[in-house]
């Protein structure tokens, strides 16, 4: 005969195949393999429920192996609960801030409360815990339903990861567009630099032409300077001749003046002599 777990696996193919083949990332082994959890629970139930045919076995005291010290359970010290000491704010005013539970944290999540003292077994020798009872079938069905829900969350997480990858790919695409724009900008900058380089070449050619013109002008001025240097003594000689001619003219004028003065003097003497003779005759 098939046992309870094998019958559950035949009735629920998702439980036997889908849950095993689709492990949940970041979760416990029990959530990844519910079959193992059910097996462990069934074994615990069988161990806790004694069979009517089997006699009650007296547990044997466990002895530690030779060479290994036995574990001694020491009682824990009774330490009173103390909250966080008050925090003193800046400015001298003291405000008591006690961190006792999660309700003082502004997390914004609807987290269910679990009070262990509420479900504790007050009497260890009787069924004194107020926990609600659940049958094996109901527990198996609930665990299977929770496992399926976690598989749904697995799809959600995978879609979130996919969306994150899509956003990352879109970000890289935007970075690619930025790189293309940067490439185009550098291309325009290089073209501008090439235009400036060409303009500099043209200016260099103009400067070379102007240099050639300046060199020709320098050659012409050099030739003119040589001609002027050769003409300088000739001009000096010409001026010397002009001076000599001017001196000769001046000397000739002086001689003419002297001659004219001499003729005037002789003429005056003749006139005076004639005047004297005529005056005496009167």
PDB file of C-alpha atoms in Angstrom:
ATOM      1  CA  UNK A   1       0.000   0.000   0.000  1.00  0.00           C
ATOM      2  CA  UNK A   2       0.993   3.535  -0.594  1.00  0.00           C
ATOM      3  CA  UNK A   3       1.667   5.619   2.451  1.00  0.00           C
ATOM      4  CA  UNK A   4       0.114   9.034   3.095  1.00  0.00           C
ATOM      5  CA  UNK A   5       2.904  11.075   1.427  1.00  0.00           C
ATOM      6  CA  UNK A   6       2.908   8.959  -1.751  1.00  0.00           C
ATOM      7  CA  UNK A   7      -0.864   9.299  -2.035  1.00  0.00           C
ATOM      8  CA  UNK A   8      -0.532  13.063  -1.579  1.00  0.00           C
ATOM      9  CA  UNK A   9       2.102  13.195  -4.322  1.00  0.00           C
ATOM     10  CA  UNK A  10      -0.131  11.243  -6.734  1.00  0.00           C
ATOM     11  CA  UNK A  11      -3.135  13.446  -6.015  1.00  0.00           C
ATOM     12  CA  UNK A  12      -1.079  16.664  -6.385  1.00  0.00           C
ATOM     13  CA  UNK A  13       1.275  16.487  -9.392  1.00  0.00           C
ATOM     14  CA  UNK A  14       2.301  20.144  -8.808  1.00  0.00           C
ATOM     15  CA  UNK A  15       3.423  19.152  -5.346  1.00  0.00           C
ATOM     16  CA  UNK A  16       5.601  16.305  -6.605  1.00  0.00           C
ATOM     17  CA  UNK A  17       7.022  17.939  -9.748  1.00  0.00           C
ATOM     18  CA  UNK A  18       6.586  21.694  -9.922  1.00  0.00           C
ATOM     19  CA  UNK A  19       7.658  22.484  -6.391  1.00  0.00           C
ATOM     20  CA  UNK A  20      10.739  20.293  -6.683  1.00  0.00           C
ATOM     21  CA  UNK A  21      11.767  21.600 -10.092  1.00  0.00           C
ATOM     22  CA  UNK A  22      11.347  25.284  -9.204  1.00  0.00           C
ATOM     23  CA  UNK A  23      13.453  26.195  -6.172  1.00  0.00           C
ATOM     24  CA  UNK A  24      12.852  29.562  -4.529  1.00  0.00           C
ATOM     25  CA  UNK A  25      15.866  31.834  -4.323  1.00  0.00           C
ATOM     26  CA  UNK A  26      16.866  33.137  -0.928  1.00  0.00           C
ATOM     27  CA  UNK A  27      14.361  30.985   1.032  1.00  0.00           C
ATOM     28  CA  UNK A  28      14.674  28.071   3.434  1.00  0.00           C
ATOM     29  CA  UNK A  29      15.032  24.473   2.334  1.00  0.00           C
ATOM     30  CA  UNK A  30      11.571  23.701   3.659  1.00  0.00           C
ATOM     31  CA  UNK A  31      10.007  26.204   1.262  1.00  0.00           C
ATOM     32  CA  UNK A  32      12.055  24.855  -1.647  1.00  0.00           C
ATOM     33  CA  UNK A  33      11.133  21.221  -0.987  1.00  0.00           C
ATOM     34  CA  UNK A  34       7.747  20.896   0.780  1.00  0.00           C
ATOM     35  CA  UNK A  35       7.893  17.108   0.404  1.00  0.00           C
ATOM     36  CA  UNK A  36      10.791  16.940   2.848  1.00  0.00           C
ATOM     37  CA  UNK A  37       8.880  19.179   5.288  1.00  0.00           C
ATOM     38  CA  UNK A  38       5.826  16.928   5.087  1.00  0.00           C
ATOM     39  CA  UNK A  39       7.959  13.848   5.582  1.00  0.00           C
ATOM     40  CA  UNK A  40       9.600  15.346   8.652  1.00  0.00           C
ATOM     41  CA  UNK A  41       6.189  16.379  10.027  1.00  0.00           C
ATOM     42  CA  UNK A  42       4.736  12.903   9.405  1.00  0.00           C
ATOM     43  CA  UNK A  43       7.710  11.311  11.107  1.00  0.00           C
ATOM     44  CA  UNK A  44       7.267  13.636  14.108  1.00  0.00           C
ATOM     45  CA  UNK A  45       3.550  12.794  14.249  1.00  0.00           C
ATOM     46  CA  UNK A  46       4.282   9.076  14.160  1.00  0.00           C
ATOM     47  CA  UNK A  47       6.945   9.462  16.813  1.00  0.00           C
ATOM     48  CA  UNK A  48       4.663  11.536  19.045  1.00  0.00           C
ATOM     49  CA  UNK A  49       1.617   9.167  18.597  1.00  0.00           C
ATOM     50  CA  UNK A  50       2.441   5.737  20.140  1.00  0.00           C
ATOM     51  CA  UNK A  51       0.956   2.689  18.455  1.00  0.00           C
ATOM     52  CA  UNK A  52      -1.520   0.543  20.349  1.00  0.00           C
ATOM     53  CA  UNK A  53       0.326  -2.661  19.507  1.00  0.00           C
ATOM     54  CA  UNK A  54       3.807  -1.395  20.354  1.00  0.00           C
ATOM     55  CA  UNK A  55       4.772  -1.536  24.032  1.00  0.00           C
ATOM     56  CA  UNK A  56       5.929   1.596  25.758  1.00  0.00           C
ATOM     57  CA  UNK A  57       9.684   1.706  25.709  1.00  0.00           C
ATOM     58  CA  UNK A  58      11.602   3.121  28.607  1.00  0.00           C
ATOM     59  CA  UNK A  59      14.157   5.622  27.347  1.00  0.00           C
ATOM     60  CA  UNK A  60      17.708   4.692  28.104  1.00  0.00           C
ATOM     61  CA  UNK A  61      19.941   7.268  29.678  1.00  0.00           C
ATOM     62  CA  UNK A  62      22.429   8.654  27.235  1.00  0.00           C
ATOM     63  CA  UNK A  63      26.058   8.483  28.174  1.00  0.00           C
ATOM     64  CA  UNK A  64      28.750  10.610  26.704  1.00  0.00           C
ATOM     65  CA  UNK A  65      31.464   8.847  24.695  1.00  0.00           C
ATOM     66  CA  UNK A  66      34.792   8.199  26.286  1.00  0.00           C
ATOM     67  CA  UNK A  67      37.068  11.215  26.088  1.00  0.00           C
ATOM     68  CA  UNK A  68      34.225  13.742  25.571  1.00  0.00           C
ATOM     69  CA  UNK A  69      32.877  15.758  28.451  1.00  0.00           C
ATOM     70  CA  UNK A  70      29.082  15.670  28.866  1.00  0.00           C
ATOM     71  CA  UNK A  71      27.119  18.844  28.243  1.00  0.00           C
ATOM     72  CA  UNK A  72      25.989  20.371  31.516  1.00  0.00           C
ATOM     73  CA  UNK A  73      22.926  22.624  31.364  1.00  0.00           C
ATOM     74  CA  UNK A  74      23.636  25.548  33.675  1.00  0.00           C
ATOM     75  CA  UNK A  75      20.783  27.764  34.852  1.00  0.00           C
ATOM     76  CA  UNK A  76      20.751  31.188  33.233  1.00  0.00           C
ATOM     77  CA  UNK A  77      21.059  34.183  35.540  1.00  0.00           C
ATOM     78  CA  UNK A  78      17.881  36.135  36.135  1.00  0.00           C
ATOM     79  CA  UNK A  79      18.733  39.473  34.487  1.00  0.00           C
ATOM     80  CA  UNK A  80      16.015  42.129  34.814  1.00  0.00           C
ATOM     81  CA  UNK A  81      14.828  43.772  31.590  1.00  0.00           C
ATOM     82  CA  UNK A  82      16.183  47.269  31.086  1.00  0.00           C
ATOM     83  CA  UNK A  83      15.261  49.652  28.340  1.00  0.00           C
ATOM     84  CA  UNK A  84      17.613  51.967  26.528  1.00  0.00           C
ATOM     85  CA  UNK A  85      18.710  54.856  28.756  1.00  0.00           C
ATOM     86  CA  UNK A  86      17.195  58.234  27.936  1.00  0.00           C
ATOM     87  CA  UNK A  87      18.928  60.221  25.218  1.00  0.00           C
ATOM     88  CA  UNK A  88      19.947  63.789  25.995  1.00  0.00           C
ATOM     89  CA  UNK A  89      19.271  66.117  23.094  1.00  0.00           C
ATOM     90  CA  UNK A  90      21.433  69.080  22.208  1.00  0.00           C
ATOM     91  CA  UNK A  91      20.610  72.240  24.101  1.00  0.00           C
ATOM     92  CA  UNK A  92      20.423  70.715  27.586  1.00  0.00           C
ATOM     93  CA  UNK A  93      16.831  69.335  27.398  1.00  0.00           C
ATOM     94  CA  UNK A  94      16.576  65.614  28.144  1.00  0.00           C
ATOM     95  CA  UNK A  95      13.911  63.524  26.437  1.00  0.00           C
ATOM     96  CA  UNK A  96      13.363  59.891  27.388  1.00  0.00           C
ATOM     97  CA  UNK A  97      13.341  57.722  24.237  1.00  0.00           C
ATOM     98  CA  UNK A  98      12.765  54.028  24.961  1.00  0.00           C
ATOM     99  CA  UNK A  99      13.143  51.482  22.177  1.00  0.00           C
ATOM    100  CA  UNK A 100      11.005  48.539  23.277  1.00  0.00           C
ATOM    101  CA  UNK A 101       9.366  47.074  20.175  1.00  0.00           C
ATOM    102  CA  UNK A 102       8.983  47.468  16.410  1.00  0.00           C
ATOM    103  CA  UNK A 103       5.952  49.742  16.673  1.00  0.00           C
ATOM    104  CA  UNK A 104       8.219  52.708  17.365  1.00  0.00           C
ATOM    105  CA  UNK A 105       9.952  52.208  13.996  1.00  0.00           C
ATOM    106  CA  UNK A 106       8.273  54.062  11.141  1.00  0.00           C
ATOM    107  CA  UNK A 107       8.513  51.174   8.661  1.00  0.00           C
ATOM    108  CA  UNK A 108       5.015  51.511   7.164  1.00  0.00           C
ATOM    109  CA  UNK A 109       4.470  47.733   6.965  1.00  0.00           C
ATOM    110  CA  UNK A 110       1.475  45.766   8.271  1.00  0.00           C
ATOM    111  CA  UNK A 111       3.438  43.123  10.203  1.00  0.00           C
ATOM    112  CA  UNK A 112       1.379  40.583  12.149  1.00  0.00           C
ATOM    113  CA  UNK A 113       1.975  40.375  15.873  1.00  0.00           C
ATOM    114  CA  UNK A 114       3.206  37.166  17.494  1.00  0.00           C
ATOM    115  CA  UNK A 115       3.214  37.005  21.265  1.00  0.00           C
ATOM    116  CA  UNK A 116       4.994  33.813  22.378  1.00  0.00           C
ATOM    117  CA  UNK A 117       3.765  34.164  25.948  1.00  0.00           C
ATOM    118  CA  UNK A 118       0.198  33.926  24.653  1.00  0.00           C
ATOM    119  CA  UNK A 119       0.807  30.459  23.155  1.00  0.00           C
ATOM    120  CA  UNK A 120       3.184  29.042  25.741  1.00  0.00           C
ATOM    121  CA  UNK A 121       2.316  25.706  27.384  1.00  0.00           C
ATOM    122  CA  UNK A 122       1.965  26.725  31.010  1.00  0.00           C
ATOM    123  CA  UNK A 123       1.890  23.117  32.190  1.00  0.00           C
ATOM    124  CA  UNK A 124       4.614  21.003  30.605  1.00  0.00           C
ATOM    125  CA  UNK A 125       2.896  17.750  31.555  1.00  0.00           C
ATOM    126  CA  UNK A 126      -0.484  18.467  29.937  1.00  0.00           C
ATOM    127  CA  UNK A 127      -1.891  19.832  26.672  1.00  0.00           C
ATOM    128  CA  UNK A 128      -2.011  23.341  28.089  1.00  0.00           C
ATOM    129  CA  UNK A 129      -1.060  25.432  25.022  1.00  0.00           C
ATOM    130  CA  UNK A 130      -3.963  27.468  23.577  1.00  0.00           C
ATOM    131  CA  UNK A 131      -2.695  26.940  20.006  1.00  0.00           C
ATOM    132  CA  UNK A 132      -5.477  25.884  17.606  1.00  0.00           C
ATOM    133  CA  UNK A 133      -5.412  22.287  16.438  1.00  0.00           C
ATOM    134  CA  UNK A 134      -4.794  21.409  12.768  1.00  0.00           C
ATOM    135  CA  UNK A 135      -5.086  17.998  11.175  1.00  0.00           C
ATOM    136  CA  UNK A 136      -2.315  16.491   9.074  1.00  0.00           C
ATOM    137  CA  UNK A 137      -4.313  16.860   5.861  1.00  0.00           C
ATOM    138  CA  UNK A 138      -5.181  20.487   6.597  1.00  0.00           C
ATOM    139  CA  UNK A 139      -1.538  21.245   7.431  1.00  0.00           C
ATOM    140  CA  UNK A 140      -0.371  19.549   4.215  1.00  0.00           C
ATOM    141  CA  UNK A 141      -2.923  21.491   2.176  1.00  0.00           C
ATOM    142  CA  UNK A 142      -1.975  24.768   3.858  1.00  0.00           C
ATOM    143  CA  UNK A 143       1.738  24.149   3.309  1.00  0.00           C
ATOM    144  CA  UNK A 144       1.047  23.255  -0.332  1.00  0.00           C
ATOM    145  CA  UNK A 145      -1.015  26.440  -0.798  1.00  0.00           C
ATOM    146  CA  UNK A 146       1.708  28.540   0.807  1.00  0.00           C
ATOM    147  CA  UNK A 147       4.302  26.889  -1.416  1.00  0.00           C
ATOM    148  CA  UNK A 148       2.238  27.744  -4.492  1.00  0.00           C
ATOM    149  CA  UNK A 149       1.872  31.324  -3.294  1.00  0.00           C
ATOM    150  CA  UNK A 150       5.619  31.512  -2.875  1.00  0.00           C
ATOM    151  CA  UNK A 151       5.966  30.246  -6.426  1.00  0.00           C
ATOM    152  CA  UNK A 152       3.762  33.202  -7.434  1.00  0.00           C
ATOM    153  CA  UNK A 153       6.095  35.481  -5.517  1.00  0.00           C
ATOM    154  CA  UNK A 154       8.961  33.830  -7.377  1.00  0.00           C
ATOM    155  CA  UNK A 155       7.370  34.930 -10.657  1.00  0.00           C
ATOM    156  CA  UNK A 156       6.933  38.419  -9.202  1.00  0.00           C
ATOM    157  CA  UNK A 157      10.609  38.533  -8.177  1.00  0.00           C
ATOM    158  CA  UNK A 158      11.697  37.282 -11.576  1.00  0.00           C
ATOM    159  CA  UNK A 159       9.566  39.945 -13.273  1.00  0.00           C
ATOM    160  CA  UNK A 160      11.035  42.568 -10.946  1.00  0.00           C
ATOM    161  CA  UNK A 161      14.509  41.349 -11.864  1.00  0.00           C
ATOM    162  CA  UNK A 162      13.522  41.391 -15.535  1.00  0.00           C
ATOM    163  CA  UNK A 163      12.231  44.940 -15.218  1.00  0.00           C
ATOM    164  CA  UNK A 164      15.442  45.911 -13.441  1.00  0.00           C
ATOM    165  CA  UNK A 165      17.450  44.422 -16.312  1.00  0.00           C
ATOM    166  CA  UNK A 166      15.227  46.244 -18.815  1.00  0.00           C
ATOM    167  CA  UNK A 167      15.782  49.536 -16.999  1.00  0.00           C
ATOM    168  CA  UNK A 168      19.507  48.793 -16.874  1.00  0.00           C
ATOM    169  CA  UNK A 169      19.521  48.041 -20.606  1.00  0.00           C
ATOM    170  CA  UNK A 170      17.605  51.267 -21.250  1.00  0.00           C
ATOM    171  CA  UNK A 171      20.137  53.141 -19.099  1.00  0.00           C
ATOM    172  CA  UNK A 172      22.999  51.616 -21.075  1.00  0.00           C
ATOM    173  CA  UNK A 173      21.166  52.559 -24.282  1.00  0.00           C
ATOM    174  CA  UNK A 174      20.934  56.154 -23.055  1.00  0.00           C
ATOM    175  CA  UNK A 175      24.644  55.991 -22.263  1.00  0.00           C
ATOM    176  CA  UNK A 176      25.196  54.737 -25.814  1.00  0.00           C
ATOM    177  CA  UNK A 177      23.223  57.694 -27.163  1.00  0.00           C
ATOM    178  CA  UNK A 178      25.326  59.983 -24.991  1.00  0.00           C
ATOM    179  CA  UNK A 179      28.477  58.368 -26.376  1.00  0.00           C
ATOM    180  CA  UNK A 180      27.168  58.891 -29.930  1.00  0.00           C
ATOM    181  CA  UNK A 181      26.446  62.554 -29.139  1.00  0.00           C
ATOM    182  CA  UNK A 182      29.913  62.881 -27.639  1.00  0.00           C
ATOM    183  CA  UNK A 183      31.377  61.261 -30.752  1.00  0.00           C
ATOM    184  CA  UNK A 184      29.446  63.665 -32.988  1.00  0.00           C
ATOM    185  CA  UNK A 185      30.575  66.588 -30.836  1.00  0.00           C
ATOM    186  CA  UNK A 186      34.197  65.501 -31.113  1.00  0.00           C
ATOM    187  CA  UNK A 187      33.726  65.054 -34.863  1.00  0.00           C
ATOM    188  CA  UNK A 188      32.440  68.632 -35.185  1.00  0.00           C
ATOM    189  CA  UNK A 189      35.282  69.846 -32.975  1.00  0.00           C
ATOM    190  CA  UNK A 190      37.805  68.031 -35.151  1.00  0.00           C
ATOM    191  CA  UNK A 191      36.240  69.488 -38.287  1.00  0.00           C
ATOM    192  CA  UNK A 192      36.450  72.946 -36.714  1.00  0.00           C
ATOM    193  CA  UNK A 193      40.082  72.288 -35.846  1.00  0.00           C
ATOM    194  CA  UNK A 194      40.707  71.155 -39.436  1.00  0.00           C
ATOM    195  CA  UNK A 195      39.125  74.367 -40.760  1.00  0.00           C
ATOM    196  CA  UNK A 196      41.320  76.368 -38.411  1.00  0.00           C
ATOM    197  CA  UNK A 197      44.315  74.312 -39.552  1.00  0.00           C
ATOM    198  CA  UNK A 198      43.468  75.028 -43.206  1.00  0.00           C
ATOM    199  CA  UNK A 199      43.012  78.717 -42.409  1.00  0.00           C
ATOM    200  CA  UNK A 200      46.369  78.693 -40.662  1.00  0.00           C
ATOM    201  CA  UNK A 201      47.910  77.126 -43.778  1.00  0.00           C
ATOM    202  CA  UNK A 202      46.421  79.842 -45.989  1.00  0.00           C
ATOM    203  CA  UNK A 203      47.678  82.499 -43.593  1.00  0.00           C
ATOM    204  CA  UNK A 204      51.081  80.847 -43.703  1.00  0.00           C
ATOM    205  CA  UNK A 205      51.090  81.037 -47.510  1.00  0.00           C
ATOM    206  CA  UNK A 206      50.054  84.709 -47.351  1.00  0.00           C
ATOM    207  CA  UNK A 207      52.813  85.344 -44.855  1.00  0.00           C
ATOM    208  CA  UNK A 208      55.273  83.540 -47.153  1.00  0.00           C
ATOM    209  CA  UNK A 209      54.154  85.748 -50.106  1.00  0.00           C
ATOM    210  CA  UNK A 210      54.492  88.859 -47.955  1.00  0.00           C
ATOM    211  CA  UNK A 211      57.906  87.647 -46.891  1.00  0.00           C
ATOM    212  CA  UNK A 212      58.920  87.239 -50.531  1.00  0.00           C
ATOM    213  CA  UNK A 213      57.639  90.740 -51.261  1.00  0.00           C
ATOM    214  CA  UNK A 214      59.562  92.100 -48.308  1.00  0.00           C
ATOM    215  CA  UNK A 215      62.669  90.296 -49.520  1.00  0.00           C
ATOM    216  CA  UNK A 216      62.249  91.817 -52.995  1.00  0.00           C
ATOM    217  CA  UNK A 217      61.705  95.229 -51.488  1.00  0.00           C
ATOM    218  CA  UNK A 218      64.806  94.685 -49.398  1.00  0.00           C
ATOM    219  CA  UNK A 219      66.762  93.765 -52.518  1.00  0.00           C
ATOM    220  CA  UNK A 220      65.471  96.835 -54.327  1.00  0.00           C
ATOM    221  CA  UNK A 221      66.239  99.060 -51.403  1.00  0.00           C
ATOM    222  CA  UNK A 222      69.669  97.497 -51.191  1.00  0.00           C
ATOM    223  CA  UNK A 223      70.271  98.280 -54.877  1.00  0.00           C
ATOM    224  CA  UNK A 224      68.969 101.818 -54.355  1.00  0.00           C
ATOM    225  CA  UNK A 225      71.269 102.169 -51.370  1.00  0.00           C
ATOM    226  CA  UNK A 226      74.238 101.048 -53.415  1.00  0.00           C
ATOM    227  CA  UNK A 227      73.275 103.528 -56.154  1.00  0.00           C
ATOM    228  CA  UNK A 228      72.910 106.300 -53.639  1.00  0.00           C
ATOM    229  CA  UNK A 229      76.250 105.388 -52.147  1.00  0.00           C
ATOM    230  CA  UNK A 230      77.836 105.572 -55.606  1.00  0.00           C
ATOM    231  CA  UNK A 231      76.065 108.846 -56.384  1.00  0.00           C
ATOM    232  CA  UNK A 232      77.206 110.500 -53.176  1.00  0.00           C
ATOM    233  CA  UNK A 233      80.756 111.385 -54.356  1.00  0.00           C
ATOM    234  CA  UNK A 234      79.395 112.484 -57.723  1.00  0.00           C
ATOM    235  CA  UNK A 235      76.887 114.711 -56.024  1.00  0.00           C
ATOM    236  CA  UNK A 236      79.670 115.987 -53.814  1.00  0.00           C
ATOM    237  CA  UNK A 237      81.787 116.716 -56.884  1.00  0.00           C
ATOM    238  CA  UNK A 238      78.828 118.386 -58.598  1.00  0.00           C
ATOM    239  CA  UNK A 239      78.306 120.621 -55.659  1.00  0.00           C
ATOM    240  CA  UNK A 240      81.987 121.375 -55.536  1.00  0.00           C
ATOM    241  CA  UNK A 241      81.810 122.413 -59.159  1.00  0.00           C
ATOM    242  CA  UNK A 242      78.763 124.498 -58.482  1.00  0.00           C
ATOM    243  CA  UNK A 243      80.605 126.160 -55.646  1.00  0.00           C
ATOM    244  CA  UNK A 244      83.601 126.843 -57.834  1.00  0.00           C
ATOM    245  CA  UNK A 245      81.348 128.233 -60.534  1.00  0.00           C
ATOM    246  CA  UNK A 246      79.575 130.354 -57.996  1.00  0.00           C
ATOM    247  CA  UNK A 247      82.914 131.557 -56.704  1.00  0.00           C
ATOM    248  CA  UNK A 248      84.039 132.309 -60.252  1.00  0.00           C
ATOM    249  CA  UNK A 249      80.869 134.273 -60.883  1.00  0.00           C
ATOM    250  CA  UNK A 250      81.364 136.162 -57.674  1.00  0.00           C
ATOM    251  CA  UNK A 251      84.975 136.904 -58.573  1.00  0.00           C
ATOM    252  CA  UNK A 252      83.894 138.059 -62.049  1.00  0.00           C
ATOM    253  CA  UNK A 253      81.272 140.309 -60.533  1.00  0.00           C
ATOM    254  CA  UNK A 254      83.854 141.667 -58.158  1.00  0.00           C
ATOM    255  CA  UNK A 255      86.191 142.404 -61.073  1.00  0.00           C
ATOM    256  CA  UNK A 256      83.403 144.023 -63.031  1.00  0.00           C
ATOM    257  CA  UNK A 257      82.531 146.098 -60.013  1.00  0.00           C
ATOM    258  CA  UNK A 258      86.136 147.146 -59.569  1.00  0.00           C
ATOM    259  CA  UNK A 259      86.446 147.943 -63.261  1.00  0.00           C
ATOM    260  CA  UNK A 260      83.233 149.916 -63.192  1.00  0.00           C
ATOM    261  CA  UNK A 261      84.395 151.783 -60.109  1.00  0.00           C
ATOM    262  CA  UNK A 262      87.709 152.526 -61.798  1.00  0.00           C
ATOM    263  CA  UNK A 263      85.961 153.804 -64.929  1.00  0.00           C
ATOM    264  CA  UNK A 264      83.667 155.921 -62.840  1.00  0.00           C
ATOM    265  CA  UNK A 265      86.600 157.349 -60.947  1.00  0.00           C
ATOM    266  CA  UNK A 266      88.441 158.248 -64.140  1.00  0.00           C
ATOM    267  CA  UNK A 267      85.261 159.663 -65.600  1.00  0.00           C
ATOM    268  CA  UNK A 268      84.728 161.685 -62.492  1.00  0.00           C
ATOM    269  CA  UNK A 269      88.265 163.000 -62.669  1.00  0.00           C
ATOM    270  CA  UNK A 270      87.760 164.037 -66.300  1.00  0.00           C
ATOM    271  CA  UNK A 271      84.519 165.761 -65.488  1.00  0.00           C
ATOM    272  CA  UNK A 272      86.051 167.511 -62.522  1.00  0.00           C
ATOM    273  CA  UNK A 273      88.979 168.667 -64.687  1.00  0.00           C
ATOM    274  CA  UNK A 274      86.630 169.933 -67.378  1.00  0.00           C
ATOM    275  CA  UNK A 275      84.500 171.694 -64.742  1.00  0.00           C
ATOM    276  CA  UNK A 276      87.526 173.307 -63.238  1.00  0.00           C
ATOM    277  CA  UNK A 277      88.716 174.557 -66.627  1.00  0.00           C
ATOM    278  CA  UNK A 278      85.368 176.004 -67.528  1.00  0.00           C
ATOM    279  CA  UNK A 279      85.014 177.528 -64.093  1.00  0.00           C
ATOM    280  CA  UNK A 280      88.360 179.217 -64.411  1.00  0.00           C
ATOM    281  CA  UNK A 281      87.481 180.657 -67.795  1.00  0.00           C
ATOM    282  CA  UNK A 282      84.467 182.297 -66.355  1.00  0.00           C
TER     283      UNK A 282
END
